[in-house]
Coordinates of C-alpha atoms in Angstrom, one line a residue:
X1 CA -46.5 88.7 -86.9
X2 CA -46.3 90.1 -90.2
X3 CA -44.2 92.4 -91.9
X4 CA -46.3 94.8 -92.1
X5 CA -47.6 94.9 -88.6
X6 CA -47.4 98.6 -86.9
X7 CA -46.1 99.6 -83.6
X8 CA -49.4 100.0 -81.8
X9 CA -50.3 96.3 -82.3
X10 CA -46.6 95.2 -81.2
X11 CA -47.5 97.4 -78.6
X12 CA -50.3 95.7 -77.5
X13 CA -48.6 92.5 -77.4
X14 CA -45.8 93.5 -74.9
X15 CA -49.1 94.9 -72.7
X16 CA -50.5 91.4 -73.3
X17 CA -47.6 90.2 -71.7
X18 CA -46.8 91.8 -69.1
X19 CA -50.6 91.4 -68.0
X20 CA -50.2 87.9 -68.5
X21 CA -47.5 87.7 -65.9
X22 CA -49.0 90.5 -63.3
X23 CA -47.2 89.7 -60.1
X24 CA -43.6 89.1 -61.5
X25 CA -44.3 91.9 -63.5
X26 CA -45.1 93.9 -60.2
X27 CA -42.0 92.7 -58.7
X28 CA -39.7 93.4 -61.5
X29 CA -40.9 97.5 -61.4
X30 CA -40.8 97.3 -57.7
X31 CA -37.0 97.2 -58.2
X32 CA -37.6 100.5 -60.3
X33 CA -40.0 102.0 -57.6
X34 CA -37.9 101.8 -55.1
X35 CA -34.4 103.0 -56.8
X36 CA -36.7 106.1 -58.2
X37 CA -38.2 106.9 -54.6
X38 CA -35.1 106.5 -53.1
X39 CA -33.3 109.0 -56.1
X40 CA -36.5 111.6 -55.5
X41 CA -35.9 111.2 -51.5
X42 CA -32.2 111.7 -51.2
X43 CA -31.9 114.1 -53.6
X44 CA -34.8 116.1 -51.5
X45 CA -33.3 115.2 -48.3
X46 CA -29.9 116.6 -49.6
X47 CA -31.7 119.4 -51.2
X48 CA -33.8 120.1 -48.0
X49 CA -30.6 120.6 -45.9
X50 CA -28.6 122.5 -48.3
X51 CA -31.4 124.8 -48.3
X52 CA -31.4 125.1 -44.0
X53 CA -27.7 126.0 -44.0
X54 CA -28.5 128.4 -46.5
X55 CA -31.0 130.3 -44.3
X56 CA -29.0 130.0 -41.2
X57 CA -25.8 131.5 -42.9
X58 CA -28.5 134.1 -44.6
X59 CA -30.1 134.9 -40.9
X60 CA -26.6 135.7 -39.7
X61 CA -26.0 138.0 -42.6
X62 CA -23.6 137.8 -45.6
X63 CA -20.6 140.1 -46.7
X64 CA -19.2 140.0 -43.1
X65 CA -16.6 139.8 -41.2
X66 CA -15.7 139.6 -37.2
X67 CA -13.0 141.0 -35.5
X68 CA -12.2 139.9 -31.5
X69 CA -9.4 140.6 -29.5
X70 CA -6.9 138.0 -29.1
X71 CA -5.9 136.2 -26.2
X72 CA -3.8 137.1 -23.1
X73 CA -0.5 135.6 -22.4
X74 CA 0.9 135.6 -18.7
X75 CA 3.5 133.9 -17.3
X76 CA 3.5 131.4 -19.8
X77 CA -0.2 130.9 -19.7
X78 CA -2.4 132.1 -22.2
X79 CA -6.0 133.3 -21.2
X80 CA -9.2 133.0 -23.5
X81 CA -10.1 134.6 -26.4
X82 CA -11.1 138.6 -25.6
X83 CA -9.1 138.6 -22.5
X84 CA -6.4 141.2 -24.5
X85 CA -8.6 145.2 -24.3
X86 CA -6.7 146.6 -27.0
X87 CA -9.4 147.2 -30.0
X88 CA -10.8 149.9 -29.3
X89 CA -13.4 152.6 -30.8
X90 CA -10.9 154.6 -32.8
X91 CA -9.6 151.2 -34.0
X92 CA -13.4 150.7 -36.1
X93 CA -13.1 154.4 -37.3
X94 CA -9.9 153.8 -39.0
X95 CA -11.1 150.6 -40.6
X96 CA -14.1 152.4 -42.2
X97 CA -11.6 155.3 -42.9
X98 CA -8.9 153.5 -44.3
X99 CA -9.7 150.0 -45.5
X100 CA -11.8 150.8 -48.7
X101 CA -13.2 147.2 -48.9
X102 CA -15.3 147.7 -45.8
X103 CA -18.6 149.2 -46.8
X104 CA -19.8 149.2 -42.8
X105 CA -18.9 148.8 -39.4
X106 CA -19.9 148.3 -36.0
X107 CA -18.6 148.2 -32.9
X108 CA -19.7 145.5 -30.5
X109 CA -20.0 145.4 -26.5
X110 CA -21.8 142.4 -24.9
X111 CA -22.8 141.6 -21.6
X112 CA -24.3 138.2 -20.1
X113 CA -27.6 137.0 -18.4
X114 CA -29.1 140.9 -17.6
X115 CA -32.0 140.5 -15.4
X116 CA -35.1 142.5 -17.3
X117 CA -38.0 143.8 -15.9
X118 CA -41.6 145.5 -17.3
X119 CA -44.2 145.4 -15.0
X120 CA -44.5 142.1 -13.0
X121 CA -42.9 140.2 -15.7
X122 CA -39.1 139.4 -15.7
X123 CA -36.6 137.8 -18.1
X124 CA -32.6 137.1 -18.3
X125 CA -31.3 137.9 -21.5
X126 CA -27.7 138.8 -23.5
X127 CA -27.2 142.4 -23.9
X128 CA -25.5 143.3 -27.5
X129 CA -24.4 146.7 -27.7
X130 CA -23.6 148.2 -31.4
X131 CA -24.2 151.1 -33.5
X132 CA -27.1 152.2 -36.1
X133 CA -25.3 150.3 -38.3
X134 CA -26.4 146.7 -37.1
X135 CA -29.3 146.2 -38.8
X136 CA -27.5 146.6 -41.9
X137 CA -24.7 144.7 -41.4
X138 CA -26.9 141.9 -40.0
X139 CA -29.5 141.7 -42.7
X140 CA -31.8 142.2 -39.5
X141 CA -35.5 144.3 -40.5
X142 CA -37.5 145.8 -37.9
X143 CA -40.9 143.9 -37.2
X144 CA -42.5 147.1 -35.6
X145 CA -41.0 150.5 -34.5
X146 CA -38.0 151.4 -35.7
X147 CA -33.8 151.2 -34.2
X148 CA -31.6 153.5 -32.7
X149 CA -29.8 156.3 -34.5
X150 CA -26.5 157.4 -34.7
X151 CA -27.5 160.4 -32.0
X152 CA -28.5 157.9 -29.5
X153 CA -25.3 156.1 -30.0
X154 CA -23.5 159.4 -29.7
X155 CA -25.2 160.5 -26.4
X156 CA -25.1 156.9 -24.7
X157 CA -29.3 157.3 -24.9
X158 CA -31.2 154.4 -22.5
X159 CA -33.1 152.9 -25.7
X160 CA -33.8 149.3 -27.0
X161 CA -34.6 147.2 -29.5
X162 CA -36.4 144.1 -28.1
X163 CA -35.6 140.3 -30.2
X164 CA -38.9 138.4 -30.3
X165 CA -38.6 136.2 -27.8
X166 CA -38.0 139.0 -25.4
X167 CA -40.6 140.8 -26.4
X168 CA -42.9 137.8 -26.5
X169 CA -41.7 137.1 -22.7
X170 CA -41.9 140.5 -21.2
X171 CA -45.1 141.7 -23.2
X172 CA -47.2 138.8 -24.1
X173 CA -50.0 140.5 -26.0
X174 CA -48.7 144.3 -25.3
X175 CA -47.3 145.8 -27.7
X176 CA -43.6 146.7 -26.4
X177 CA -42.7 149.8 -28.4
X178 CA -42.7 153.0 -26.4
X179 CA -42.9 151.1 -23.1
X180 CA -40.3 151.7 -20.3
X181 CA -38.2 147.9 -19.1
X182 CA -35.6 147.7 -16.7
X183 CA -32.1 146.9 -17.2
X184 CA -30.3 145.8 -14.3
X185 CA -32.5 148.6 -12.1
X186 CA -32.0 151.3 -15.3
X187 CA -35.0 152.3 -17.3
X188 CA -35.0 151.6 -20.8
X189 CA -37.3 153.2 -23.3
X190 CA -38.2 150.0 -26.1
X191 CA -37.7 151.8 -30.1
X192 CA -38.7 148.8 -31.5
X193 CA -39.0 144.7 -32.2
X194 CA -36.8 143.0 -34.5
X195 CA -38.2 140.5 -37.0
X196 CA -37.7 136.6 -35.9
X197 CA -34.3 135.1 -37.2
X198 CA -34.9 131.9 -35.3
X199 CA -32.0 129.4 -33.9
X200 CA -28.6 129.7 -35.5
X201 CA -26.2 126.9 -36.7
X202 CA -24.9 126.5 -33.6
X203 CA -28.6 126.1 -32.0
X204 CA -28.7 129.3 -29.7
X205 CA -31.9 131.6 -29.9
X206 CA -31.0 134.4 -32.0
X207 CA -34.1 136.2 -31.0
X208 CA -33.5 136.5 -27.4
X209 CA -31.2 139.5 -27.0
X210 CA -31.7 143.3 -26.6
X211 CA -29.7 145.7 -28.6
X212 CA -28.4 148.5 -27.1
X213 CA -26.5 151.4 -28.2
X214 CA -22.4 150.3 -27.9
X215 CA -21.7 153.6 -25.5
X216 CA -24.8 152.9 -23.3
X217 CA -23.6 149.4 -22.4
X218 CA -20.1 150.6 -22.1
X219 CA -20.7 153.6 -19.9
X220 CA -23.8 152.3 -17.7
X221 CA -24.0 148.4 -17.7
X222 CA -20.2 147.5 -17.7
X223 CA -18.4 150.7 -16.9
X224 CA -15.3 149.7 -20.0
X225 CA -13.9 151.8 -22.3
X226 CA -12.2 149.1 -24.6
X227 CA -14.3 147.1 -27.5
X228 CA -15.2 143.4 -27.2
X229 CA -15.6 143.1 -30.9
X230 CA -16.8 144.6 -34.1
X231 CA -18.7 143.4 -37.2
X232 CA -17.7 144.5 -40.6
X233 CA -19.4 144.9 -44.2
X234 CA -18.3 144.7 -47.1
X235 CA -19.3 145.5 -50.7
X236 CA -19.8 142.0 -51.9
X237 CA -18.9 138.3 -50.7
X238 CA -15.2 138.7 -52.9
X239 CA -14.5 141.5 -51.7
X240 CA -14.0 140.0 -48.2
X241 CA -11.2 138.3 -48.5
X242 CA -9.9 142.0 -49.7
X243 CA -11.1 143.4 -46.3
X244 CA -10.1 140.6 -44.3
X245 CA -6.0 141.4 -45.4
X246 CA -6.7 145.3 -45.1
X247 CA -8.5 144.9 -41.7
X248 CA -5.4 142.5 -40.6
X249 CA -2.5 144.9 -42.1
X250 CA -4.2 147.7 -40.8
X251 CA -5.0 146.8 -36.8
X252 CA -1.1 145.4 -36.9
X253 CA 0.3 148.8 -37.6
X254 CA -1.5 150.5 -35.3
X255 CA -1.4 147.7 -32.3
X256 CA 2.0 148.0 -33.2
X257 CA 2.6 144.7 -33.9
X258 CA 6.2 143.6 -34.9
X259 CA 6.8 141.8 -38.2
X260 CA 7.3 138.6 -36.8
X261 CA 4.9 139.0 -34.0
X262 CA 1.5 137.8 -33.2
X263 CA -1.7 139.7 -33.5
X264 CA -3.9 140.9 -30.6
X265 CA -6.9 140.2 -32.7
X266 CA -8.4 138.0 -34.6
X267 CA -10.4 138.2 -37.8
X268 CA -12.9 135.6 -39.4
X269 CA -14.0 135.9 -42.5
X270 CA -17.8 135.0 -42.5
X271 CA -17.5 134.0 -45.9
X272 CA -14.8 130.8 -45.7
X273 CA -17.5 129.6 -43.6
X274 CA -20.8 129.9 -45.8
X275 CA -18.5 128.7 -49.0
X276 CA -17.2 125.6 -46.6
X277 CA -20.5 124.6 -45.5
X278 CA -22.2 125.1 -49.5
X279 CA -19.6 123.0 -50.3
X280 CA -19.9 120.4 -47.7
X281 CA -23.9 120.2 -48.6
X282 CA -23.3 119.6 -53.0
X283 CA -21.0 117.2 -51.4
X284 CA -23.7 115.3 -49.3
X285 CA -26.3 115.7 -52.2
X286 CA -24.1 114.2 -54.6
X287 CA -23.3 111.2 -52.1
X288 CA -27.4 110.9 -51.2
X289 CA -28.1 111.0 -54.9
X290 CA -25.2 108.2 -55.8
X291 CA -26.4 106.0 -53.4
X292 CA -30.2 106.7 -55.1
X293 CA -28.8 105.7 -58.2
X294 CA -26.9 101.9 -57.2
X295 CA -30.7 101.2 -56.0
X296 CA -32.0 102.0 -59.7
X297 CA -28.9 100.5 -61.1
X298 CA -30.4 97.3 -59.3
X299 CA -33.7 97.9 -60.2
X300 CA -32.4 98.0 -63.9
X301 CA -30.2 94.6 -63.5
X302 CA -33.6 93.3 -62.0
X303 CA -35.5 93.9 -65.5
X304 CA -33.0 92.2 -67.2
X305 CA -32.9 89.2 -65.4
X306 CA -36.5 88.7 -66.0
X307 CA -36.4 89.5 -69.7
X308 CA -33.9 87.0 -70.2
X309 CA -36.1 84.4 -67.9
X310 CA -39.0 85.9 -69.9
X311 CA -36.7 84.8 -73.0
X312 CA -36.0 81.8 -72.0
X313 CA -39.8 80.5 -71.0
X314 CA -41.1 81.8 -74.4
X315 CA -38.8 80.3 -76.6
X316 CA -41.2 78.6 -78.7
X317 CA -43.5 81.5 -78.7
X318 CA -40.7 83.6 -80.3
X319 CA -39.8 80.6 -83.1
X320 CA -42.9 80.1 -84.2
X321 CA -43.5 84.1 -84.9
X322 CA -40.3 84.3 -86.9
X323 CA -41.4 81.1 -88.6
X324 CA -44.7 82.8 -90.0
X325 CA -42.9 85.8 -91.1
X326 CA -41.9 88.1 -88.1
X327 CA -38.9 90.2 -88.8
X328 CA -36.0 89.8 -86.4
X329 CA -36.5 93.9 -85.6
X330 CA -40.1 93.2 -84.6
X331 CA -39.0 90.6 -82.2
X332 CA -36.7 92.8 -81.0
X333 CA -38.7 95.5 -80.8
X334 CA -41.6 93.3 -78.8
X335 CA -39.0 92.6 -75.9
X336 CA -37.6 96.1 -75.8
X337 CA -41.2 97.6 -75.6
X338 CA -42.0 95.6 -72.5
X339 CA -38.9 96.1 -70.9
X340 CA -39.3 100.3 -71.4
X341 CA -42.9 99.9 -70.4
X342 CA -42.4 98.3 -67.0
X343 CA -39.1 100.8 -66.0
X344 CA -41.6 103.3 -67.3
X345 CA -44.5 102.7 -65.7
X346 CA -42.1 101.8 -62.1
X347 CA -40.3 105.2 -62.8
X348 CA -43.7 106.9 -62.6
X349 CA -45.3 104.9 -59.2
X350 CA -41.3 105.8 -58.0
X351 CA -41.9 109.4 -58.4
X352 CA -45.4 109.3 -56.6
X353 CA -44.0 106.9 -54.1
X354 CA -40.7 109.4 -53.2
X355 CA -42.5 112.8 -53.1
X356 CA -45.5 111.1 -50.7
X357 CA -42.6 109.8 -48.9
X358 CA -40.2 113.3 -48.9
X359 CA -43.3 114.6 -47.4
X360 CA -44.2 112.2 -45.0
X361 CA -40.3 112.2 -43.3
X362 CA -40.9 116.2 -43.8
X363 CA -43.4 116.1 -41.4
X364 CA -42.3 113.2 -38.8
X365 CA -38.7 114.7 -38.2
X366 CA -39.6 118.7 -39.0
X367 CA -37.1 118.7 -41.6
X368 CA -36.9 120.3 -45.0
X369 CA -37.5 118.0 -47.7
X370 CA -37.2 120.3 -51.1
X371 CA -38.8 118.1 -54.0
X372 CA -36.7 119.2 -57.2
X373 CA -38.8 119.2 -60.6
X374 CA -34.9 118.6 -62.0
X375 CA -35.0 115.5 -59.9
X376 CA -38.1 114.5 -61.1
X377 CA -37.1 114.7 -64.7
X378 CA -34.1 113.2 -64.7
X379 CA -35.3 110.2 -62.7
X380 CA -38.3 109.7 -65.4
X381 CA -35.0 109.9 -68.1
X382 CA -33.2 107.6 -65.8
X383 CA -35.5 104.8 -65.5
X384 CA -36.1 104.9 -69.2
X385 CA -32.7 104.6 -70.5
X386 CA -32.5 101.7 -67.7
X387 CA -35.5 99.9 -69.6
X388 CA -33.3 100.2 -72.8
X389 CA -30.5 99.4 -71.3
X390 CA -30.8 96.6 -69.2
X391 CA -34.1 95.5 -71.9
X392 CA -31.6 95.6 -74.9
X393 CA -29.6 92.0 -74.2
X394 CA -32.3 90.5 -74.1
X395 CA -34.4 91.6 -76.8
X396 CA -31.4 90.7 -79.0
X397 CA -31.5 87.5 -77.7
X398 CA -34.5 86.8 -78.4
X399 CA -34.6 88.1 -82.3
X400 CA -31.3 85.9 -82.7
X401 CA -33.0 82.8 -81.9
X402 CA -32.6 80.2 -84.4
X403 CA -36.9 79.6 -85.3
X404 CA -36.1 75.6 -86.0
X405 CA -33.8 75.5 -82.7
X406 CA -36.4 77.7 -80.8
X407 CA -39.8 75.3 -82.2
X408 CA -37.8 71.6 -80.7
X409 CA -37.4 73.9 -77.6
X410 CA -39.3 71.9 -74.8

């Protein structure tokens, strides 16, 4: 190798040997393949499930909070949760009234398993009653017909609004608005269908319920006057925390609550849960993508133990090039070249290798897989800088090698 050799042909050398050596050279990027498929994969995985939660929580709406009635103590025992019936409908008005950080509100009245009927066809369902204000709240659109209004709530009108699987079960191929169904014997007139929001975090059906107006279920299904909940809105996701203390302070003074006594209600704060579970997925992907990276790490340690055995075998080789004239930074360079060409060329063949595989585990378990373009990128960088890395000891090995030491070499 002469001085004045150029890149390209020390280039083509370092091609020349890797090709001479296929199958350890094979094995040596297999290292690479597998820590950049499993860096793509995880990071997907982690991706993929961050990205679930993130619809769920977005299905059940955002800017919300809950508000239930507490629980019941009686002779030293304490009933469930809802067993006290002091919220009450004048107890939402004067939140909306006078807790400026709620933007909406709606009451909420629920009753269990109502048998439904429309025609010959019959169902069992969960019976949420609210206000004209639900859809809202919920981030819930209409997939046909349109919701109650505030007049229907106000005159305790026998309408509904169907979930899909509902309206799937009662009217397969029928379209259910303006059709008459049966609630426990009552008929009901259907307003409209609400778009699918699918299974929740918790894994019930979302879409099979029938929304009723509050008053209806409270005067003609259950025969109560008190509340069994409401759902609140606010303004933004911060400003919740600000409604949460308004809508505490405020249901105290008016349940009378003493200063050192505990509430009849209870508040939850929708979201201290969407912020705990974004947290607990950046967590996860972090961990997925740190155990991704020890497997390139490996990968990398892999190349340099065969650059050093590559060293070691070609000893002679190396002497007698700086003995006709090679520079010690062309030696260098040679080794280096080979060792960023093969963590190249294995980073590459990794990426292929962890989206086919993202997409194949996609399929197999139904679960998200999100490729990330940033993933992609920064594994290509990745496996680079381990091919200069890991290939630099041993380039600088070789270019140190004494050439009258390296030409006795046997």
């Amino acid at each position: 190798m002469s001085r004045g050799i150029p890149l390209s042909a020390t280039l083509r050398v370092s091609l020349g040997a890797i090709g001479s050596h296929r199958v350890r050279s094979a094995l040596t990027m297999l290292g690479v393949i597998i820590g950049v498929a499993s860096v793509i994969t995880m990071v997907s995985l982690g991706q993929g499930a961050r990205a679930q939660v993130q619809a769920e929580i977005q299905a059940m709406g955002s800017n919300i909070l809950y508000v239930w009635p507490g629980s019941q103590r009686t002779g030293g025992f304490r009933g469930g949760a809802g067993t006290i019936t002091t919220l009450v409908e004048s107890d939402v008005a004067a939140i909306l009234r006078e807790c400026p950080a709620v933007r909406i509100a709606s009451p909420t009245v629920n009753a269990r398993s109502i048998p439904l009927v429309f025609g010959n066809q019959n169902w069992s369902s969960n019976v949420e009653g609210v206000n004209e204000m639900f859809p809202a709240i919920r981030n819930w659109p209409m997939a046909s017909g349109s919701f109650f209004t505030e007049t229907d709530v106000r005159t305790a009108a026998r309408t509904a609004v169907l979930g899909r699987t509902v309206a799937e079960s009662l009217f397969a191929g029928t379209d259910p608005v303006g059709q008459t169904i049966r609630v426990r014997n009552m008929p009901f007139q259907v307003a409209g269908v609400l778009a699918p929001k699918g299974q929740n975090q918790w894994g019930r059906d979302q879409d099979d319920v029938v929304i009723l107006p509050y008053t209806t279920v409270q005067k003609k299904i259950l025969a109560i006057t008190h509340l069994h909940g409401a759902i609140l809105g606010a303004a933004s996701a911060r400003e919740t925390f600000a409604a949460e203390e308004q809508v505490v302070s405020l249901l105290r003074q008016r349940h009378g609550t003493p200063p050192d006594g505990e509430d009849d209600f209870m508040v939850r704060n929708l979201t201290d849960f969407i912020e705990a579970a974004t947290e607990s997925q950046r967590t996860l992907s972090i961990l997925l993508g740190s155990v991704a990276g020890v497997s390139l790490l490996v990968g990398g340690i892999g190349i340099m133990n065969i650059m050093l055995v590559s060293v070691t075998e070609r000893t002679r080789e190396i002497g007698l090039r700086v003995a006709v004239g090679a520079r010690k930074s062309q030696v260098q360079t040679q080794f280096l070249l080979e060792s960023i060409v093969l963590s190249t060329v294995g980073g590459l063949l990794g990426i292929a290798v962890g989206v086919g595989l993202s997409a194949l585990l996609a399929g197999i378990f139904n679960w998200p897989m999100l490729v990330s373009p940033g993933a992609i990128g920064i594994s290509v960088l990745f496996s680079g800088a381990v091919g200069v890395l890991f290939g630099y000891y041993p380039a600088r090995k070789a270019s140190c090698l004494d050439p009258i030491e390296a030409l006795r070499y046997e």
